[in-house]
PDB file of C-alpha atoms and ligand atoms in Angstrom:
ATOM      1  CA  UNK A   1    -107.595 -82.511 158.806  1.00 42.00           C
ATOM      2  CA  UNK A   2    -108.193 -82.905 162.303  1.00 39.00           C
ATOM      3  CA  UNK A   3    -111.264 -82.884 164.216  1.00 39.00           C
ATOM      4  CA  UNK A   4    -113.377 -83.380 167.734  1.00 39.00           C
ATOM      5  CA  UNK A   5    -116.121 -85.263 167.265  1.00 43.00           C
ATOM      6  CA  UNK A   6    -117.696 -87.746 169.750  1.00 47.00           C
ATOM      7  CA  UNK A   7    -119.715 -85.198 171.463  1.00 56.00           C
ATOM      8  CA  UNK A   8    -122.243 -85.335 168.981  1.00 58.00           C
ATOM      9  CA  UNK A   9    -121.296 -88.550 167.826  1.00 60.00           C
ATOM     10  CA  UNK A  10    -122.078 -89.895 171.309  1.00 66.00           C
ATOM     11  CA  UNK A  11    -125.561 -88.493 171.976  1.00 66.00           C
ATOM     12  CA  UNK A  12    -126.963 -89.595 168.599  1.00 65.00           C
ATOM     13  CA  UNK A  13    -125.855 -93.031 169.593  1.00 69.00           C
ATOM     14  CA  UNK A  14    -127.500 -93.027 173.016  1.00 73.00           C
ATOM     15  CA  UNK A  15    -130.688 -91.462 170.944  1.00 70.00           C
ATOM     16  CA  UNK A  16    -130.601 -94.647 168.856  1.00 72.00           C
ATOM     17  CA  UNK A  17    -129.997 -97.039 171.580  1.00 75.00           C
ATOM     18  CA  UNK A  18    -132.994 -95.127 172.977  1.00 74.00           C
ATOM     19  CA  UNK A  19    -134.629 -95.713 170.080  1.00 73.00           C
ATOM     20  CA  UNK A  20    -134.397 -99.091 169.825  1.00 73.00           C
ATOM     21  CA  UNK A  21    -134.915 -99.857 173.589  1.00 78.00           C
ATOM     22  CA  UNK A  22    -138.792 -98.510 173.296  1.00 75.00           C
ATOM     23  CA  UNK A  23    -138.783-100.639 169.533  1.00 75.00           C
ATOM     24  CA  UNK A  24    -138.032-103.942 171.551  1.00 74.00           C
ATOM     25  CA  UNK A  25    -139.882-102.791 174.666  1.00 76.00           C
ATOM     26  CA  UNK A  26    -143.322-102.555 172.247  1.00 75.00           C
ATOM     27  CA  UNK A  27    -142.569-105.894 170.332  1.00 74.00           C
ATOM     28  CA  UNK A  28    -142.056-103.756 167.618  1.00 70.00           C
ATOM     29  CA  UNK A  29    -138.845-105.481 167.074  1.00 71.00           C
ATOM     30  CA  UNK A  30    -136.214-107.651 168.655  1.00 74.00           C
ATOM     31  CA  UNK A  31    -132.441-107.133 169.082  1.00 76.00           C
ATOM     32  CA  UNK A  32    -131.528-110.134 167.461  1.00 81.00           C
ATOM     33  CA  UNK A  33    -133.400-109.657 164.358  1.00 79.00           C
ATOM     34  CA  UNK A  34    -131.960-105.624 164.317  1.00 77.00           C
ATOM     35  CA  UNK A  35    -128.295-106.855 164.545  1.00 81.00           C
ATOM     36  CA  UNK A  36    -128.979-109.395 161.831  1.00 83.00           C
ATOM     37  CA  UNK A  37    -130.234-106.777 159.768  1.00 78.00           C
ATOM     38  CA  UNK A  38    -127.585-104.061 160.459  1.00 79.00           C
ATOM     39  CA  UNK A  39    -124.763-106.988 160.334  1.00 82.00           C
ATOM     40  CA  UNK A  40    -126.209-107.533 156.988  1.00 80.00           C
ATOM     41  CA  UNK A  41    -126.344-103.926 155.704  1.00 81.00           C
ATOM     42  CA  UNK A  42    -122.483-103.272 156.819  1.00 81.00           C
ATOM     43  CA  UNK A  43    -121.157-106.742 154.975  1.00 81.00           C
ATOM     44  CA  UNK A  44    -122.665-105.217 151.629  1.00 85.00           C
ATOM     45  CA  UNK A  45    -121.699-101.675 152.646  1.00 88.00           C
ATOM     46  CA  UNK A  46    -118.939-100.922 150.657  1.00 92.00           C
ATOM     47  CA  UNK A  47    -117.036 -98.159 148.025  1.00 96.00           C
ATOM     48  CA  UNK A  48    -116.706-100.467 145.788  1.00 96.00           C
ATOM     49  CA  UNK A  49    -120.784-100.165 145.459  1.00 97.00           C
ATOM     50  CA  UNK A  50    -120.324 -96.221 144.788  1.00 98.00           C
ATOM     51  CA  UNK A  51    -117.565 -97.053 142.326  1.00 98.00           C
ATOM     52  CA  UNK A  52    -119.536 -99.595 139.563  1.00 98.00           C
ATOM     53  CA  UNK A  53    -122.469 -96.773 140.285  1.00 98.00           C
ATOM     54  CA  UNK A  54    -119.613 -94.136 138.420  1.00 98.00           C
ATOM     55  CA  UNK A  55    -118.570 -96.583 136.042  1.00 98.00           C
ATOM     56  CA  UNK A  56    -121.870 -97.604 135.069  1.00 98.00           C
ATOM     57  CA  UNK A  57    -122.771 -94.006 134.402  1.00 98.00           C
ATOM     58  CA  UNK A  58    -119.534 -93.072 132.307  1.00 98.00           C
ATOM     59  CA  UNK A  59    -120.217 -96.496 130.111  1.00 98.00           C
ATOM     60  CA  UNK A  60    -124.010 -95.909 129.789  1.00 98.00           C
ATOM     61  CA  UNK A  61    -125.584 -93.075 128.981  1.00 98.00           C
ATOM     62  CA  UNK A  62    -129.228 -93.631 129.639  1.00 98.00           C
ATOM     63  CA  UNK A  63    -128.459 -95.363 132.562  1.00 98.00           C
ATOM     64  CA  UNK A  64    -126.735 -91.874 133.618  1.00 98.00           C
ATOM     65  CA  UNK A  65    -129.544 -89.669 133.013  1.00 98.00           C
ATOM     66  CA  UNK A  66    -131.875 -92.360 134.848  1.00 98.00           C
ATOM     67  CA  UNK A  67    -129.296 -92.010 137.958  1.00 98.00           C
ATOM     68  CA  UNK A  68    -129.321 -88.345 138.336  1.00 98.00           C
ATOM     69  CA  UNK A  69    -133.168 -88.080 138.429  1.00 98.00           C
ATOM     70  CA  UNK A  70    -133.955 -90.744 139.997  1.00 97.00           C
ATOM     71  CA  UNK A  71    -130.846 -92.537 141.933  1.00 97.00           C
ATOM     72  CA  UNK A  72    -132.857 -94.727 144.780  1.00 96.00           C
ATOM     73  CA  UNK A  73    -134.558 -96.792 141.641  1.00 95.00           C
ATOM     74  CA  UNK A  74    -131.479 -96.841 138.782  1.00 97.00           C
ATOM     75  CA  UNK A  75    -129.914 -98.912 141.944  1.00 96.00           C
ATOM     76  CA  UNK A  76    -131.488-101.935 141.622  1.00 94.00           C
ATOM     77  CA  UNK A  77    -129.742-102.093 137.926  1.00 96.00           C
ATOM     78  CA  UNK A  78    -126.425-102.863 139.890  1.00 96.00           C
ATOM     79  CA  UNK A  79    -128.478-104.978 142.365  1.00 93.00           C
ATOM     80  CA  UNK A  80    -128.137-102.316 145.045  1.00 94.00           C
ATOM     81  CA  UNK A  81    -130.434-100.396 147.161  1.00 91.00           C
ATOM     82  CA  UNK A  82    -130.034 -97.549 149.365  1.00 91.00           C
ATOM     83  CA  UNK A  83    -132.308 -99.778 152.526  1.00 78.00           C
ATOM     84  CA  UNK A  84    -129.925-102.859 153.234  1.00 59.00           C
ATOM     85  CA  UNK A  85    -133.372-104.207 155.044  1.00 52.00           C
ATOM     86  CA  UNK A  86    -133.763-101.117 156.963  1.00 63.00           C
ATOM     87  CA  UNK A  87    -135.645 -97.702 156.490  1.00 73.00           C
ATOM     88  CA  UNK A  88    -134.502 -96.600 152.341  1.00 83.00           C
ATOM     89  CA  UNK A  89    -132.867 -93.306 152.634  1.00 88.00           C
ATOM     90  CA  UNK A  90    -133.333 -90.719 149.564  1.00 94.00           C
ATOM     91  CA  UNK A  91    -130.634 -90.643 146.988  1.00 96.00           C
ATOM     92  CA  UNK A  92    -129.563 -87.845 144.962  1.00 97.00           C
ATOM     93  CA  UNK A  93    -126.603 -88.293 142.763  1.00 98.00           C
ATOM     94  CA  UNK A  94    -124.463 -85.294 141.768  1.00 98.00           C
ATOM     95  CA  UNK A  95    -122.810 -84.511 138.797  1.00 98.00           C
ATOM     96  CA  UNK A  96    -119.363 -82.962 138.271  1.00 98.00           C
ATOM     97  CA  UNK A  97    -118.656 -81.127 134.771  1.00 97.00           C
ATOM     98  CA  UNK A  98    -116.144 -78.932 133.719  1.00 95.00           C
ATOM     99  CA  UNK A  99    -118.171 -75.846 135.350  1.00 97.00           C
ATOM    100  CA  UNK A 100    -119.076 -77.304 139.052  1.00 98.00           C
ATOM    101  CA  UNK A 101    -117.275 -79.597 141.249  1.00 98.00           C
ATOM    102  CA  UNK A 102    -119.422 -81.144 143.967  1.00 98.00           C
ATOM    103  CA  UNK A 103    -118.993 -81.995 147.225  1.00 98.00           C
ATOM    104  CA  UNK A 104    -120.779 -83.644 150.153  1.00 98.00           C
ATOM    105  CA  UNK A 105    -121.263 -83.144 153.642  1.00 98.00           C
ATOM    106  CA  UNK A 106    -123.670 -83.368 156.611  1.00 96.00           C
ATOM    107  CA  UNK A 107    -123.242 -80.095 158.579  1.00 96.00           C
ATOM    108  CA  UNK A 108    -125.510 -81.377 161.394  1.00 93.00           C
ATOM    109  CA  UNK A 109    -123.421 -84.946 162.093  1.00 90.00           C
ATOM    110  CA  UNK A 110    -122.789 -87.163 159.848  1.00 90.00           C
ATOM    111  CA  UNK A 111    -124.978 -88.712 157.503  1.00 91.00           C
ATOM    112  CA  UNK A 112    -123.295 -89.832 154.626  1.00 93.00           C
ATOM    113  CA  UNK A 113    -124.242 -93.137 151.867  1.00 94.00           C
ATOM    114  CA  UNK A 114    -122.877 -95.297 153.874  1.00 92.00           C
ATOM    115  CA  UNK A 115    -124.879 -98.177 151.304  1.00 92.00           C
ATOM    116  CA  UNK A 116    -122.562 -97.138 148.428  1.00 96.00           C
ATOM    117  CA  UNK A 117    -119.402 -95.933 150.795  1.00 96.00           C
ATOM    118  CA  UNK A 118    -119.148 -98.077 153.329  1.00 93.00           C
ATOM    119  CA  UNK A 119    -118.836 -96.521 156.751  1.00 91.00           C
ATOM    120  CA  UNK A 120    -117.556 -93.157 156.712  1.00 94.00           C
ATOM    121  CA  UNK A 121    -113.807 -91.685 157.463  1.00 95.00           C
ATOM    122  CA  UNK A 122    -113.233 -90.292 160.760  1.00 95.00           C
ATOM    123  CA  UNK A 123    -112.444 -86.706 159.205  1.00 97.00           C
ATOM    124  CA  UNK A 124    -115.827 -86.761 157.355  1.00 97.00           C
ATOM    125  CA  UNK A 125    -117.551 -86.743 160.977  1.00 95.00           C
ATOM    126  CA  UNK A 126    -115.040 -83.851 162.153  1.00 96.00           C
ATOM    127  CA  UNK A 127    -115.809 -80.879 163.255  1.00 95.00           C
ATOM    128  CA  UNK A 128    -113.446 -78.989 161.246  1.00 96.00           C
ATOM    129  CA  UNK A 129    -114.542 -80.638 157.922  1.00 97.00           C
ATOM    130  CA  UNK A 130    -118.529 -80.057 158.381  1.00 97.00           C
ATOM    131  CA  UNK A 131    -118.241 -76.326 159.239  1.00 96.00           C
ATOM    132  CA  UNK A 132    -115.047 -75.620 156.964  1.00 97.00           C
ATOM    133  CA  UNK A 133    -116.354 -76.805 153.952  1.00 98.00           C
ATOM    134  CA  UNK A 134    -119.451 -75.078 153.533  1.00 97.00           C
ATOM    135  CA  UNK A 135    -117.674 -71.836 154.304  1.00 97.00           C
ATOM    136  CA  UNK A 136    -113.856 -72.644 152.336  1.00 98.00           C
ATOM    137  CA  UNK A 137    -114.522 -75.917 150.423  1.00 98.00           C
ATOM    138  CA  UNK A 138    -111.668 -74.377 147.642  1.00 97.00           C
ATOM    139  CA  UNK A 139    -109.310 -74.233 150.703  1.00 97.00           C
ATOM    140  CA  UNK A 140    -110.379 -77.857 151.821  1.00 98.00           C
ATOM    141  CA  UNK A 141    -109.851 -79.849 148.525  1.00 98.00           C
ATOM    142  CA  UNK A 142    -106.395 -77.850 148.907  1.00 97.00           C
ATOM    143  CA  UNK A 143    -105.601 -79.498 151.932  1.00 97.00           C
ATOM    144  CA  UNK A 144    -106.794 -82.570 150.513  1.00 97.00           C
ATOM    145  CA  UNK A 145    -104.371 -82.081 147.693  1.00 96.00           C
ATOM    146  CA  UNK A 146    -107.085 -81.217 145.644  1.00 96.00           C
ATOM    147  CA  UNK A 147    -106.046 -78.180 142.919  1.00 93.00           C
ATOM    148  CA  UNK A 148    -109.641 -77.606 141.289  1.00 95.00           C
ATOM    149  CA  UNK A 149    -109.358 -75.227 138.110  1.00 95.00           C
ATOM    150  CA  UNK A 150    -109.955 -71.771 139.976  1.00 95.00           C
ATOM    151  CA  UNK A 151    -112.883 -71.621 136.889  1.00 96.00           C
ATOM    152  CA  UNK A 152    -114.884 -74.617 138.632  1.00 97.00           C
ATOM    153  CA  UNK A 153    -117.549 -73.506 140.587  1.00 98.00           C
ATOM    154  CA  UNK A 154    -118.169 -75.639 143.675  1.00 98.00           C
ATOM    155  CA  UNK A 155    -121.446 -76.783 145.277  1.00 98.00           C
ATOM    156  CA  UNK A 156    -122.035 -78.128 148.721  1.00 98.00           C
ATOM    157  CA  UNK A 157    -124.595 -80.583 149.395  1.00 97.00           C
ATOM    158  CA  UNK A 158    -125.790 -80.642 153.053  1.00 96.00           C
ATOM    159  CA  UNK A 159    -126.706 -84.485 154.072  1.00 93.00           C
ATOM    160  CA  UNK A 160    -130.072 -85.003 156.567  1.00 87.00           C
ATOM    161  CA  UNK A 161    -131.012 -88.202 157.995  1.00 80.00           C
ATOM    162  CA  UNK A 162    -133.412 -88.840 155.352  1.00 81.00           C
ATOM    163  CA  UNK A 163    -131.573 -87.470 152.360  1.00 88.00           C
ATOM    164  CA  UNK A 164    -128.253 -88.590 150.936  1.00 94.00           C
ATOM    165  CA  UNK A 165    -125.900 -87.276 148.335  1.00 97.00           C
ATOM    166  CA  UNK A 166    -123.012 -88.832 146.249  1.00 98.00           C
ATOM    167  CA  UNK A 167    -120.750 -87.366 143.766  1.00 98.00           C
ATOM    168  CA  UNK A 168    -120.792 -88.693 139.983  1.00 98.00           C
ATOM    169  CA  UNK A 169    -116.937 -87.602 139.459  1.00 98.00           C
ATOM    170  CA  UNK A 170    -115.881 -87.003 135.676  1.00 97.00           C
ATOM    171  CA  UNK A 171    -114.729 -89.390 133.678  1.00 97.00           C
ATOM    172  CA  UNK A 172    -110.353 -89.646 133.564  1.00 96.00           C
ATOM    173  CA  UNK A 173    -108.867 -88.918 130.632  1.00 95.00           C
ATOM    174  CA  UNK A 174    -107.329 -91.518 128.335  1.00 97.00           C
ATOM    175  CA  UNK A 175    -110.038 -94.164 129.685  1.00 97.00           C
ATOM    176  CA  UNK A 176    -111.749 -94.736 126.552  1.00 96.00           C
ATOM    177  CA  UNK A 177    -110.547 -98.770 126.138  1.00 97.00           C
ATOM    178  CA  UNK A 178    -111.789 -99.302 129.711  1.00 98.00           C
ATOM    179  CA  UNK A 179    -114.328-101.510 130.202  1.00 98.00           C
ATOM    180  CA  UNK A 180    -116.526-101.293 133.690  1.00 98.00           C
ATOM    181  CA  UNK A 181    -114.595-103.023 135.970  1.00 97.00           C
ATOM    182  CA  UNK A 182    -111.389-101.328 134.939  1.00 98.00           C
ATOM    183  CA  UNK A 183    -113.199 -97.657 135.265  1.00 98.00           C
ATOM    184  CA  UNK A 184    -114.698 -98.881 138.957  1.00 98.00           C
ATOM    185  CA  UNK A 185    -111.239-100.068 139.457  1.00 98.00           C
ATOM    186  CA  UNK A 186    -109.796 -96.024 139.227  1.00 98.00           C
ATOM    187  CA  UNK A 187    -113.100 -94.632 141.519  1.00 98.00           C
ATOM    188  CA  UNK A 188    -112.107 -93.670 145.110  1.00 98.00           C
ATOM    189  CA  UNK A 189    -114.118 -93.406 147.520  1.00 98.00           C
ATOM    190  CA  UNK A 190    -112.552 -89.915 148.219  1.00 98.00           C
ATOM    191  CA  UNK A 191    -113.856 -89.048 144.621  1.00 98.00           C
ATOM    192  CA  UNK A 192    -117.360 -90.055 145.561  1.00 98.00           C
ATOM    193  CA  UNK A 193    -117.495 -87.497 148.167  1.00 98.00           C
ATOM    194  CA  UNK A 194    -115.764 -84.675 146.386  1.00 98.00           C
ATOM    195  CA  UNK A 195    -112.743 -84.575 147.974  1.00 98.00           C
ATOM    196  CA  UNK A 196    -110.599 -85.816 144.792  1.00 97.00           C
ATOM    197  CA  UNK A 197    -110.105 -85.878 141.516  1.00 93.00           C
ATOM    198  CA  UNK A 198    -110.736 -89.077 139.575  1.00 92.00           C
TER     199      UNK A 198
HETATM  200 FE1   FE B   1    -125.879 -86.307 159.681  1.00 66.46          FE
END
């Protein structure tokens, strides 16, 4: 998929820089100890996070049904947190079955888990990809080579600044020997959003 972004992309960033400007300017915090922080957050920030989350749910059930009511606290089981140091943003984890396939997006820009993701793929920020898949997401997971049984229902989930979503994709097939690393070894980050079969 292609996509324009920047535009938006752009003016959120000068909001932040903003942002922080009036932070330092009120000794509310300095620069130093903000890029410390964020330089911290992005060295942890990565899909491999999102992918022991999945395997940890296929291999353990009540650690599962913990995750999908409460995702922001079954975290700290895997050591990992949806702050990094900075403000914790709201988890919900979503579940796909046989009967609903779920994807994510953030209409508005592009918030995304970037805790459990890493940073997120150009396309994700697109243009094309935040209006198109609310209206067409069967046609996008076509054109991401995605064939989802016509009998799966799909659900979007709309990202905000202070709410997050990630997919909880269904277990493969033929993984029953697989211990947890192996399983986190077969999770995509592409399946985390939606996007992709597992
Ligand atoms: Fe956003």
């Amino acid at each position: 998929m292609s996509g324009e972004h920047g535009g938006p992309a752009a003016s959120i960033a000068a909001e932040v820089r903003h942002v922080e400007t009036l932070l330092e300017q009120r000794g509310l915090v300095n620069s130093a100890e903000l890029d410390t922080a964020l330089q911290a957050f992005l060295a942890r920030a990565n899909p491999a996070n999102g992918a022991r989350v999945a395997a940890r749910a296929w291999l353990d059930a009540d650690f599962r049904a913990r995750l999908l009511t409460d995702a922001n606290e079954s975290l700290a089981d895997l050591g990992l947190s949806m702050g990094g140091g900075l403000q914790e943003q709201r988890l919900k984890v979503v579940q796909n079955t046989e009967d609903v396939h779920n994807v994510i997006v953030c209409t508005l820009c592009s918030c995304y888990p970037i805790a459990l993701l890493g940073p997120s793929p150009t396309w994700y920020k697109s243009e094309a990809y935040r209006s198109r898949v609310v209206r067409e997401p069967r046609a996008v997971l076509a054109e991401f080579g995605f064939a989802l049984d016509p009998a799966t229902a799909i659900t979007v989930w709309d990202a905000s600044a202070e709410s997050r979503y990630l997919v909880l994709p269904r277990r493969p097939a033929g993984t029953e020997n697989l211990d947890e690393h192996e399983l986190a070894a077969l999770v995509t980050r592409n399946g985390l959003i939606g996007v992709a079969a597992i």
